[in-house]
Amino acid sequence: MKGKNWEKNAKYIFIFGGVMSGIGKGVAASSIAKIIQARGLSVTAIKIDPYVNVDAGTMNPTEHGEVFVLASGLETDQDMGNYERFLNTTLPPTNYMTTGSVYRHVIQKERDLDYGGKCVQVIPHVTGEVIETIENAASVNEAEVVIIEVGGTTGDYENDMFTEAARQMKMCHPNNVLFVMISYVPYPNKIGEMKTKPTQQAVRSLNSAGVQPDIIIARSEQDIDKKRKEKIALFCNVSEKEVISAPDVSSIYEVPLNFEKDDLSSIILKKLSLQIKQTNLKKWKKFVNKVSDAKIPIKIGIVGKYFGTGDCIFSDSYISVIEAIKHASYSQDRVPDIQWINSEAYEKDPQKLCELEGFNGIIVPGGFGERGVEGKIAAIQYAREHKIPYLGLCYGMQLMVIEFARNVAGLKDVHTTEIKPQTKCPVIDLMIEQKKNMQEHHYGATMRLGNYPCKIKKGTKAFEAYKKMNIKERHRHRYEVNPRYIKQLEKAGLIFSGTSPNKQLMEIAELPQSMHPFMLGSQFHPEFTSTPLRPGPLFFQFIKAAKNV
Ligand code: GLN
């Protein structure tokens, strides 16, 4: 069997979801990773996305949530962001797979005759590919413990092959593999008691695939009481202490601390025959205390278009932005009051822009396409004219440059060719290397993606934030500031405080202090690298400025 050596180094913890999605499986997986890391072990986390998409880049964020970009440029599920934020680390592309990426490899190998003329089958070849990918991630990350989150919910057809791979791994190496189920325990108002039946059913469904959870994490509105723990234990084949209570909490960063109340890391380490070292969650606790101690609100408006799914506001589309605001705010003793502002409303009724007066800071995040663009530009103009701190992220930077070109530099017919290809003044234009991709309709994984270096000018706000000249941040774009207009824009006062090392590509634009207290946009996405213990520098400076409003 290929990859037979996997058992040599690592222990593997599979996380399955029971009953329904959206109950915080990613946060639970990240929190398990965190408490094990806090025991002094080297931990990594893998996300399995059961979609046929080869990566998350082609998925609509309103349906699937944010597309999280790794340093390598791989476009992944938002849970990868949770892992990086909790583990305070950077994860390599080995740590993300989808049904599509697994099959793509298998089919390529088949074409290359790597299976030596065999009939290629789901078992053992596809499951073998899954196992190999997991093992490879263990060795690339030099991990002692690997957390593998299986997306979707137990019983979904589409995650069968991943569950089967997990079963095979456990069967071959029972002492190195652990199964955890995160299940939902509803507390229906009318009944007035927590119901464990859905969890029992979910475990039974997992059992029918040959997998018995070793630990059950019971997600509910409140703490699971002793009676419910006994019931889940009895019906789901675990001991009472292996049922962990996971009530709703006000901050996701409390979850690791909550798990430790039920001694989860010791239970896991014992089961995996790992040495139990002392826990060090000191810095983490300090941040969590800041979250609970902060009292002074800071009102931040995020002006975008992606908000509605039916009657719901789908904030998952911007999860890294939200978390980055939280990191920067709490670390400066402020409670962020984040408000969603639909830019289309400003197009229909410009009078509404006045509501922005009440904000400490405004963000226009990343985005694509025409809908709501003029509303965003109007909001940016309002922020500039009323001296409200502004942070533009990718599209938010491009639109800030357009607003400046139109209303300060006085250029006519200014636009981005993304919206108006025939515009006379394309201040934002498709990057040369992207033209071919667009003509040939190559959309998947073809943007300018991942880490690129940026050189920062001294004496600017960007330099104040990063405190160094050479940085790397993550990107996801096709358009850029058109080099033809740089001189004119600079003459009108705009500062390009960050550029690519060859000075060809504008990475950061800002207004001088004489024009505005804080108006800055970056072509990259600083939100992807912000963590509770290391807030993103641009977010930190933005909140610092917003505190003074
Ligand atoms: N649509 C813009 C571009 O492709 C901005 C992308 C983004 O905000 N991530 O360049």
Coordinates of C-alpha atoms and ligand atoms in Angstrom, one line a residue:
M1 CA 0.0 0.0 0.0
K2 CA 1.3 3.4 -0.9
G3 CA 2.0 5.8 1.9
K4 CA 2.3 3.0 4.4
N5 CA 4.7 5.0 6.6
W6 CA 2.1 7.6 7.6
E7 CA 1.7 6.0 11.0
K8 CA 5.3 6.6 11.9
N9 CA 5.1 10.2 13.0
A10 CA 1.7 11.6 13.4
K11 CA -1.6 11.1 15.3
Y12 CA -4.7 11.9 13.3
I13 CA -7.9 13.4 14.7
F14 CA -10.9 13.3 12.3
I15 CA -13.7 15.8 13.0
F16 CA -17.2 14.9 11.7
G17 CA -20.3 16.9 11.8
G18 CA -23.6 15.6 13.0
V19 CA -27.3 16.7 12.6
M20 CA -26.7 19.9 10.6
S21 CA -24.2 22.3 9.2
G22 CA -23.5 25.8 10.5
I23 CA -23.0 24.8 14.1
G24 CA -19.4 25.9 14.3
K25 CA -17.5 22.8 13.3
G26 CA -14.6 24.8 11.9
V27 CA -14.3 26.7 15.2
A28 CA -14.5 23.5 17.1
A29 CA -11.8 21.9 15.0
S30 CA -9.6 25.0 15.3
S31 CA -10.2 25.0 19.1
I32 CA -9.2 21.4 19.4
A33 CA -6.1 22.2 17.4
K34 CA -5.4 25.2 19.7
I35 CA -5.7 23.3 23.0
I36 CA -3.4 20.5 21.7
Q37 CA -0.9 23.1 20.4
A38 CA -1.0 24.7 23.9
R39 CA 0.2 21.4 25.3
G40 CA 3.5 22.0 23.4
L41 CA 2.8 19.7 20.4
S42 CA 3.2 20.6 16.8
V43 CA -0.2 20.6 15.3
T44 CA -1.6 21.2 11.9
A45 CA -5.1 21.2 10.5
I46 CA -6.6 20.0 7.2
K47 CA -9.9 20.9 5.6
I48 CA -11.7 18.4 3.4
D49 CA -14.4 20.2 1.3
P50 CA -16.7 17.6 -0.3
Y51 CA -17.5 19.8 -3.3
V52 CA -16.6 18.8 -6.8
N53 CA -15.0 22.2 -7.4
V54 CA -11.3 21.8 -7.6
D55 CA -10.8 24.7 -5.2
A56 CA -13.0 27.3 -3.5
G57 CA -12.1 30.1 -6.0
T58 CA -15.1 29.5 -8.3
M59 CA -17.6 29.3 -5.5
N60 CA -20.0 32.2 -4.8
P61 CA -19.2 33.6 -1.4
T62 CA -22.8 34.3 -0.7
E63 CA -23.5 30.6 -0.9
H64 CA -20.2 29.1 0.4
G65 CA -18.8 31.8 2.5
E66 CA -15.5 33.7 2.1
V67 CA -12.9 32.4 -0.3
F68 CA -9.8 32.3 2.0
V69 CA -6.5 32.6 0.1
L70 CA -3.4 30.9 1.4
A71 CA 0.1 32.4 1.2
S72 CA 0.7 29.9 -1.7
G73 CA -2.3 31.4 -3.6
L74 CA -4.6 28.4 -3.2
E75 CA -8.2 29.5 -2.9
T76 CA -9.8 27.6 0.0
D77 CA -12.6 27.3 2.4
Q78 CA -13.0 29.9 5.2
D79 CA -12.2 27.3 7.8
M80 CA -8.6 27.4 6.7
G81 CA -8.7 31.0 8.0
N82 CA -10.0 29.9 11.3
Y83 CA -7.2 27.3 11.6
E84 CA -4.6 30.0 10.8
R85 CA -6.1 32.5 13.2
F86 CA -6.3 30.0 16.1
L87 CA -2.9 28.3 15.5
N88 CA -1.3 31.7 14.8
T89 CA 0.4 30.1 11.8
T90 CA 0.5 30.0 8.0
L91 CA -0.7 26.8 6.4
P92 CA 0.6 25.3 3.2
P93 CA -1.6 24.1 0.2
T94 CA -1.2 20.5 1.3
N95 CA -3.8 21.2 4.0
Y96 CA -6.8 21.7 1.8
M97 CA -8.6 19.2 -0.5
T98 CA -11.9 18.8 -2.3
T99 CA -13.6 15.9 -4.1
G100 CA -12.6 17.7 -7.3
S101 CA -8.9 18.1 -6.3
V102 CA -8.7 14.4 -5.2
Y103 CA -10.3 13.1 -8.4
R104 CA -8.2 15.4 -10.6
H105 CA -5.0 13.8 -9.2
V106 CA -6.4 10.3 -9.5
I107 CA -7.5 10.9 -13.1
Q108 CA -4.1 12.5 -13.9
K109 CA -2.3 9.5 -12.5
E110 CA -4.5 7.2 -14.5
R111 CA -3.7 9.1 -17.7
D112 CA 0.0 8.8 -16.8
L113 CA -0.4 5.0 -16.3
D114 CA 0.7 5.3 -12.7
Y115 CA -1.8 2.6 -11.7
G116 CA 0.0 0.2 -14.0
G117 CA -3.1 -0.9 -16.0
K118 CA -5.3 -1.6 -13.0
C119 CA -9.0 -0.8 -13.0
V120 CA -9.1 2.5 -11.0
Q121 CA -11.7 2.4 -8.3
V122 CA -13.1 4.6 -5.6
I123 CA -11.8 2.0 -3.1
P124 CA -8.8 1.7 -2.9
H125 CA -7.5 4.3 -5.3
V126 CA -9.6 7.3 -4.5
T127 CA -9.6 6.6 -0.8
G128 CA -5.8 5.9 -1.1
E129 CA -5.3 9.3 -2.7
V130 CA -7.2 10.9 0.3
I131 CA -5.0 9.1 2.8
E132 CA -1.9 10.0 0.9
T133 CA -2.8 13.6 0.8
I134 CA -3.4 13.6 4.6
E135 CA -0.1 11.9 5.3
N136 CA 1.7 14.2 3.0
A137 CA 0.3 17.2 4.9
A138 CA 1.5 15.6 8.1
S139 CA 5.1 15.4 6.8
V140 CA 5.1 18.8 5.0
N141 CA 4.0 20.4 8.3
E142 CA 6.2 18.1 10.4
A143 CA 3.1 17.7 12.6
E144 CA 2.8 15.5 15.6
V145 CA -0.9 15.8 15.5
V146 CA -3.1 16.4 12.4
I147 CA -6.6 17.6 12.7
I148 CA -8.8 16.7 9.7
E149 CA -12.1 18.4 9.4
V150 CA -14.5 16.5 7.1
G151 CA -16.8 19.1 5.6
G152 CA -20.6 18.6 5.4
T153 CA -22.7 16.5 7.7
T154 CA -22.6 12.8 8.4
G155 CA -24.9 11.0 6.0
D156 CA -24.2 13.3 3.1
Y157 CA -23.5 11.1 0.0
E158 CA -20.6 13.4 -1.0
N159 CA -18.4 12.8 2.0
D160 CA -18.7 9.0 2.0
M161 CA -15.3 8.5 0.4
F162 CA -13.6 10.7 3.0
T163 CA -15.4 8.8 5.9
E164 CA -14.2 5.6 4.3
A165 CA -10.6 6.8 4.1
A166 CA -10.8 7.7 7.8
R167 CA -12.2 4.3 8.6
Q168 CA -9.3 2.6 6.8
M169 CA -6.8 4.7 8.6
K170 CA -8.2 3.8 12.0
M171 CA -8.5 0.1 11.0
C172 CA -4.8 0.0 10.1
H173 CA -3.5 2.1 13.0
P174 CA -6.1 2.1 15.8
N175 CA -3.9 3.9 18.3
N176 CA -3.0 6.7 16.0
V177 CA -6.4 7.8 14.9
L178 CA -9.2 9.4 16.8
F179 CA -12.7 10.3 15.8
V180 CA -14.6 13.3 17.1
M181 CA -18.2 14.2 16.2
I182 CA -19.5 17.7 16.6
S183 CA -23.2 17.3 17.0
Y184 CA -26.1 19.7 17.5
V185 CA -28.4 19.2 20.5
P186 CA -31.5 21.3 20.0
Y187 CA -33.3 23.0 22.8
P188 CA -36.8 23.6 21.4
N189 CA -38.7 26.3 23.2
K190 CA -42.0 24.5 23.4
I191 CA -40.5 21.3 24.8
G192 CA -38.3 23.1 27.3
E193 CA -35.6 20.4 27.3
M194 CA -32.6 19.5 25.3
K195 CA -33.2 16.7 22.8
T196 CA -30.4 14.2 22.2
K197 CA -32.2 12.0 19.6
P198 CA -30.8 13.8 16.5
T199 CA -27.3 13.2 17.9
Q200 CA -28.1 9.5 18.5
Q201 CA -29.3 9.2 14.9
A202 CA -26.2 11.0 13.6
V203 CA -23.9 8.6 15.5
R204 CA -25.8 5.7 14.1
S205 CA -25.4 7.0 10.6
L206 CA -21.7 7.3 11.2
N207 CA -21.6 3.8 12.7
S208 CA -23.2 2.4 9.5
A209 CA -20.1 3.7 7.7
G210 CA -17.9 1.8 10.2
V211 CA -16.9 4.8 12.2
Q212 CA -17.5 5.1 16.0
P213 CA -16.8 8.5 17.5
D214 CA -14.4 8.5 20.5
I215 CA -15.6 11.9 21.6
I216 CA -18.8 13.7 21.1
I217 CA -18.9 17.5 21.3
A218 CA -22.4 18.6 22.0
R219 CA -23.2 22.0 20.5
S220 CA -26.2 23.7 22.1
E221 CA -27.5 27.0 23.2
Q222 CA -26.6 26.1 26.8
D223 CA -24.3 23.8 28.7
I224 CA -25.3 20.1 28.3
D225 CA -26.5 18.9 31.8
K226 CA -25.5 15.7 33.4
K227 CA -28.7 13.9 32.4
R228 CA -28.1 14.7 28.7
K229 CA -24.5 13.7 29.0
E230 CA -25.5 10.3 30.4
K231 CA -28.1 9.8 27.7
I232 CA -25.7 10.7 24.8
A233 CA -23.0 8.4 26.5
L234 CA -25.4 5.5 26.8
F235 CA -26.9 5.7 23.3
C236 CA -23.8 6.7 21.5
N237 CA -21.3 4.3 22.9
V238 CA -19.0 6.7 24.7
S239 CA -18.3 7.4 28.4
E240 CA -19.9 10.4 30.0
K241 CA -16.6 12.3 30.3
E242 CA -16.2 11.9 26.5
V243 CA -19.3 14.0 26.0
I244 CA -18.1 17.6 25.9
S245 CA -20.3 20.5 26.4
A246 CA -20.1 23.3 23.8
P247 CA -22.6 26.0 24.6
D248 CA -23.0 29.2 22.5
V249 CA -20.4 31.8 23.5
S250 CA -20.2 35.5 22.8
S251 CA -16.7 35.2 21.2
I252 CA -15.4 32.2 19.2
Y253 CA -12.0 32.7 20.9
E254 CA -13.5 31.5 24.2
V255 CA -14.2 28.0 22.7
P256 CA -10.7 26.5 23.5
L257 CA -11.0 27.7 27.1
N258 CA -14.5 26.2 27.3
F259 CA -13.3 22.9 26.0
E260 CA -10.6 22.8 28.6
K261 CA -13.3 23.1 31.3
D262 CA -14.3 19.6 30.3
D263 CA -10.6 18.6 30.2
L264 CA -10.7 17.9 26.5
S265 CA -7.0 18.1 25.7
S266 CA -6.1 15.6 28.4
I267 CA -8.8 13.2 27.2
I268 CA -7.5 13.4 23.6
L269 CA -3.8 13.1 24.6
K270 CA -4.5 10.1 26.8
K271 CA -6.5 8.4 24.1
L272 CA -3.7 8.9 21.6
S273 CA -1.1 7.8 24.2
L274 CA 0.7 11.1 23.9
Q275 CA 2.6 12.6 26.8
I276 CA 0.6 15.2 28.7
K277 CA 2.6 18.4 29.1
Q278 CA 1.5 21.5 30.9
T279 CA -1.0 23.8 29.0
N280 CA 0.1 27.2 28.0
L281 CA -2.8 29.3 27.0
K282 CA -1.6 32.5 28.8
K283 CA -1.5 34.8 25.7
W284 CA -4.8 33.4 24.4
K285 CA -6.5 34.0 27.8
K286 CA -5.2 37.5 27.8
F287 CA -6.8 38.2 24.4
V288 CA -10.1 36.6 25.6
N289 CA -10.1 38.8 28.7
K290 CA -9.6 41.8 26.5
V291 CA -12.7 40.7 24.6
S292 CA -14.8 40.5 27.7
D293 CA -13.3 43.6 29.4
A294 CA -13.7 46.0 26.5
K295 CA -16.6 48.4 27.0
I296 CA -16.2 51.4 24.7
P297 CA -17.9 50.7 21.3
I298 CA -16.4 51.6 18.0
K299 CA -18.8 51.7 15.1
I300 CA -17.4 50.4 11.8
G301 CA -19.5 50.3 8.6
I302 CA -18.7 47.7 6.0
V303 CA -20.1 48.9 2.7
G304 CA -20.6 46.0 0.2
K305 CA -23.2 44.2 -1.9
Y306 CA -22.9 40.5 -0.9
F307 CA -25.2 40.6 2.1
G308 CA -28.5 39.0 1.4
T309 CA -29.3 35.2 1.2
G310 CA -33.1 35.3 1.4
D311 CA -33.9 37.3 4.5
C312 CA -30.6 36.6 6.1
I313 CA -27.4 38.6 6.2
F314 CA -24.6 36.3 5.3
S315 CA -21.7 37.7 7.1
D316 CA -19.6 34.6 6.4
S317 CA -18.7 36.2 3.1
Y318 CA -16.5 38.6 5.0
I319 CA -15.4 36.5 7.9
S320 CA -11.7 37.4 7.8
V321 CA -12.5 41.1 7.5
I322 CA -14.8 40.8 10.6
E323 CA -12.2 38.9 12.6
A324 CA -9.4 41.3 11.6
I325 CA -11.6 44.2 12.9
K326 CA -12.1 42.3 16.1
H327 CA -8.4 41.6 16.6
A328 CA -7.5 45.3 16.0
S329 CA -10.4 46.6 18.1
Y330 CA -10.2 44.4 21.2
S331 CA -6.4 44.8 21.4
Q332 CA -7.1 48.5 21.7
D333 CA -9.8 48.0 24.3
R334 CA -12.7 48.8 21.9
V335 CA -15.8 46.7 21.3
P336 CA -16.4 46.7 17.5
D337 CA -20.0 47.5 16.5
I338 CA -19.9 46.2 12.9
Q339 CA -22.8 47.4 10.7
W340 CA -23.6 46.1 7.2
I341 CA -24.3 48.8 4.7
N342 CA -25.7 47.8 1.4
S343 CA -24.2 50.1 -1.2
E344 CA -27.1 49.8 -3.6
A345 CA -29.2 51.8 -1.1
Y346 CA -27.0 54.8 -1.7
E347 CA -27.6 54.6 -5.5
K348 CA -31.3 54.6 -5.0
D349 CA -31.3 57.3 -2.3
P350 CA -28.1 59.4 -2.0
Q351 CA -29.7 61.2 1.0
K352 CA -29.0 58.0 2.9
L353 CA -25.3 58.7 2.8
C354 CA -25.8 61.0 5.8
E355 CA -26.1 57.9 8.0
L356 CA -22.3 57.5 7.6
E357 CA -21.8 60.5 9.8
G358 CA -22.3 58.3 12.8
F359 CA -19.5 55.9 12.0
N360 CA -16.0 55.8 13.5
G361 CA -14.6 54.1 10.4
I362 CA -15.7 52.8 7.0
I363 CA -14.4 49.8 5.1
V364 CA -15.1 48.8 1.5
P365 CA -14.0 45.2 1.2
G366 CA -13.0 43.1 -1.7
G367 CA -15.5 42.5 -4.5
F368 CA -16.3 41.9 -8.1
G369 CA -18.6 43.3 -10.7
E370 CA -21.0 46.2 -11.2
R371 CA -23.7 45.8 -8.7
G372 CA -23.5 48.5 -6.0
V373 CA -20.3 50.0 -7.3
E374 CA -21.5 53.6 -7.6
G375 CA -22.9 53.4 -4.1
K376 CA -19.5 52.2 -2.8
I377 CA -17.8 55.1 -4.6
A378 CA -20.3 57.6 -3.1
A379 CA -19.6 56.2 0.4
I380 CA -15.9 56.6 -0.2
Q381 CA -16.4 60.2 -1.3
Y382 CA -18.4 60.8 1.9
A383 CA -15.7 59.3 4.0
R384 CA -13.1 61.5 2.3
E385 CA -15.0 64.7 2.5
H386 CA -16.1 64.1 6.1
K387 CA -12.7 62.9 7.2
I388 CA -14.0 59.5 8.4
P389 CA -11.2 56.9 8.6
Y390 CA -11.4 54.7 5.6
L391 CA -9.8 51.3 4.8
G392 CA -10.2 49.9 1.3
L393 CA -9.4 46.2 0.7
C394 CA -8.6 45.3 -2.9
Y395 CA -11.7 46.5 -4.8
G396 CA -12.0 49.0 -1.9
M397 CA -8.6 50.4 -2.9
Q398 CA -9.4 50.4 -6.6
L399 CA -12.6 52.3 -6.0
M400 CA -10.9 54.7 -3.7
V401 CA -8.5 55.6 -6.5
I402 CA -11.4 56.0 -8.9
E403 CA -13.2 58.3 -6.5
F404 CA -10.0 60.4 -6.1
A405 CA -9.4 60.5 -9.8
R406 CA -12.9 61.7 -10.5
N407 CA -13.4 64.2 -7.6
V408 CA -10.0 65.4 -6.6
A409 CA -7.8 65.0 -9.7
G410 CA -10.7 66.1 -11.9
L411 CA -10.3 63.5 -14.6
K412 CA -13.3 62.8 -16.8
D413 CA -15.1 59.5 -17.6
V414 CA -13.0 57.6 -15.0
H415 CA -13.7 54.0 -14.3
T416 CA -12.4 50.5 -14.0
T417 CA -12.5 48.4 -17.2
E418 CA -14.0 45.7 -15.1
I419 CA -17.2 47.7 -15.2
K420 CA -16.8 49.9 -18.2
P421 CA -14.4 48.4 -20.7
Q422 CA -14.7 51.3 -23.1
T423 CA -14.1 54.0 -20.5
K424 CA -11.9 56.9 -21.8
C425 CA -10.1 57.1 -18.5
P426 CA -9.4 53.6 -17.3
V427 CA -7.6 54.4 -14.0
I428 CA -8.1 50.8 -13.0
D429 CA -7.3 48.3 -15.8
L430 CA -6.9 44.6 -16.3
M431 CA -3.4 43.5 -15.7
I432 CA -1.6 42.6 -18.9
E433 CA -1.0 39.0 -17.9
Q434 CA -4.7 38.6 -17.2
K435 CA -5.9 39.6 -20.7
K436 CA -5.4 36.2 -22.2
N437 CA -7.1 34.5 -19.3
M438 CA -10.2 36.6 -19.8
Q439 CA -10.3 36.1 -23.6
E440 CA -10.0 32.4 -23.2
H441 CA -12.5 32.2 -20.3
H442 CA -10.0 30.7 -17.9
Y443 CA -11.4 31.7 -14.5
G444 CA -10.3 28.9 -12.1
A445 CA -7.2 29.8 -10.1
T446 CA -6.0 32.4 -12.7
M447 CA -6.2 35.6 -10.7
R448 CA -3.0 37.1 -9.2
L449 CA -3.1 35.0 -6.1
G450 CA -1.3 34.7 -2.8
N451 CA 1.8 36.3 -1.4
Y452 CA 3.6 38.9 -3.3
P453 CA 6.2 41.3 -2.0
C454 CA 5.5 45.0 -1.4
K455 CA 8.0 47.8 -0.8
I456 CA 6.8 50.5 1.6
K457 CA 7.8 54.2 1.5
K458 CA 9.1 55.6 4.7
G459 CA 7.2 58.5 6.3
T460 CA 3.8 57.2 5.2
K461 CA 0.8 55.7 7.1
A462 CA 1.6 52.4 5.6
F463 CA 5.1 52.5 7.1
E464 CA 3.7 53.6 10.5
A465 CA 1.5 50.5 10.3
Y466 CA 4.1 47.9 9.2
K467 CA 7.2 49.6 10.7
K468 CA 9.3 48.1 8.0
M469 CA 10.0 48.5 4.3
N470 CA 9.6 45.0 3.0
I471 CA 6.4 43.1 3.5
K472 CA 4.5 40.2 1.9
E473 CA 0.7 40.1 1.8
R474 CA -1.9 37.9 0.1
H475 CA -3.6 38.9 -3.1
R476 CA -6.7 37.9 -5.2
H477 CA -7.3 40.3 -8.1
R478 CA -7.1 40.7 -11.9
Y479 CA -7.2 44.5 -12.1
E480 CA -4.6 47.1 -11.0
V481 CA -4.0 50.8 -10.9
N482 CA -3.2 51.8 -14.5
P483 CA 0.4 52.9 -14.6
R484 CA -0.5 55.6 -17.2
Y485 CA -2.3 57.6 -14.6
I486 CA 0.1 57.4 -11.7
K487 CA 1.8 60.7 -12.3
Q488 CA -1.5 62.6 -12.6
L489 CA -2.9 61.0 -9.4
E490 CA 0.3 61.7 -7.5
K491 CA 0.3 65.3 -8.6
A492 CA -3.2 65.7 -7.2
G493 CA -2.0 64.5 -3.9
L494 CA -2.5 60.7 -3.8
I495 CA 0.5 58.8 -2.3
F496 CA 1.3 55.3 -3.5
S497 CA 3.0 54.3 -0.3
G498 CA 3.5 50.6 -1.3
T499 CA 4.5 49.2 -4.6
S500 CA 5.8 45.9 -6.1
P501 CA 9.6 45.9 -5.8
N502 CA 10.0 46.8 -9.5
K503 CA 7.6 49.7 -8.8
Q504 CA 5.3 48.6 -11.6
L505 CA 2.3 47.7 -9.5
M506 CA 0.6 49.9 -7.0
E507 CA 0.0 48.0 -3.8
I508 CA -1.0 50.7 -1.3
A509 CA -2.6 54.1 -1.9
E510 CA -3.2 56.7 0.8
L511 CA -4.0 60.3 1.3
P512 CA -1.5 62.6 3.1
Q513 CA -2.3 63.7 6.6
S514 CA -3.0 67.2 5.3
M515 CA -6.0 65.9 3.3
H516 CA -7.3 63.2 5.6
P517 CA -6.6 61.6 9.0
F518 CA -6.7 58.1 7.6
M519 CA -7.6 57.1 4.1
L520 CA -5.8 54.1 2.8
G521 CA -6.4 51.2 0.5
S522 CA -4.4 48.1 -0.3
Q523 CA -4.4 46.0 -3.4
F524 CA -3.8 43.0 -1.2
H525 CA -6.0 41.6 1.5
P526 CA -4.5 42.3 4.9
E527 CA -7.4 40.6 6.6
F528 CA -6.1 37.1 5.7
T529 CA -3.0 37.4 7.9
S530 CA -4.6 39.0 11.0
T531 CA -4.8 36.8 14.1
P532 CA -5.9 37.6 17.7
L533 CA -2.3 37.5 18.9
R534 CA -1.0 39.4 15.9
P535 CA -3.6 41.9 14.6
G536 CA -3.2 43.0 11.0
P537 CA -1.1 46.2 11.0
L538 CA -3.3 48.1 8.6
F539 CA -6.4 47.2 10.6
F540 CA -4.6 48.2 13.8
Q541 CA -3.8 51.7 12.4
F542 CA -7.3 52.1 11.0
I543 CA -8.9 51.3 14.3
K544 CA -6.3 53.6 16.0
A545 CA -7.5 56.4 13.8
A546 CA -11.2 55.5 14.2
K547 CA -10.8 55.7 18.0
N548 CA -10.2 59.4 17.6
V549 CA -13.5 60.1 15.8
Ligands
GLN1 N1 -12.5 42.9 -8.9 C1 -11.2 43.4 -8.6 C2 -10.1 42.7 -9.3 O1 -10.3 41.6 -9.8 C3 -11.0 43.3 -7.1 C4 -10.9 41.9 -6.6 C5 -11.0 41.8 -5.1 O2 -11.5 42.7 -4.4 N2 -10.6 40.7 -4.5 O3 -9.0 43.2 -9.4

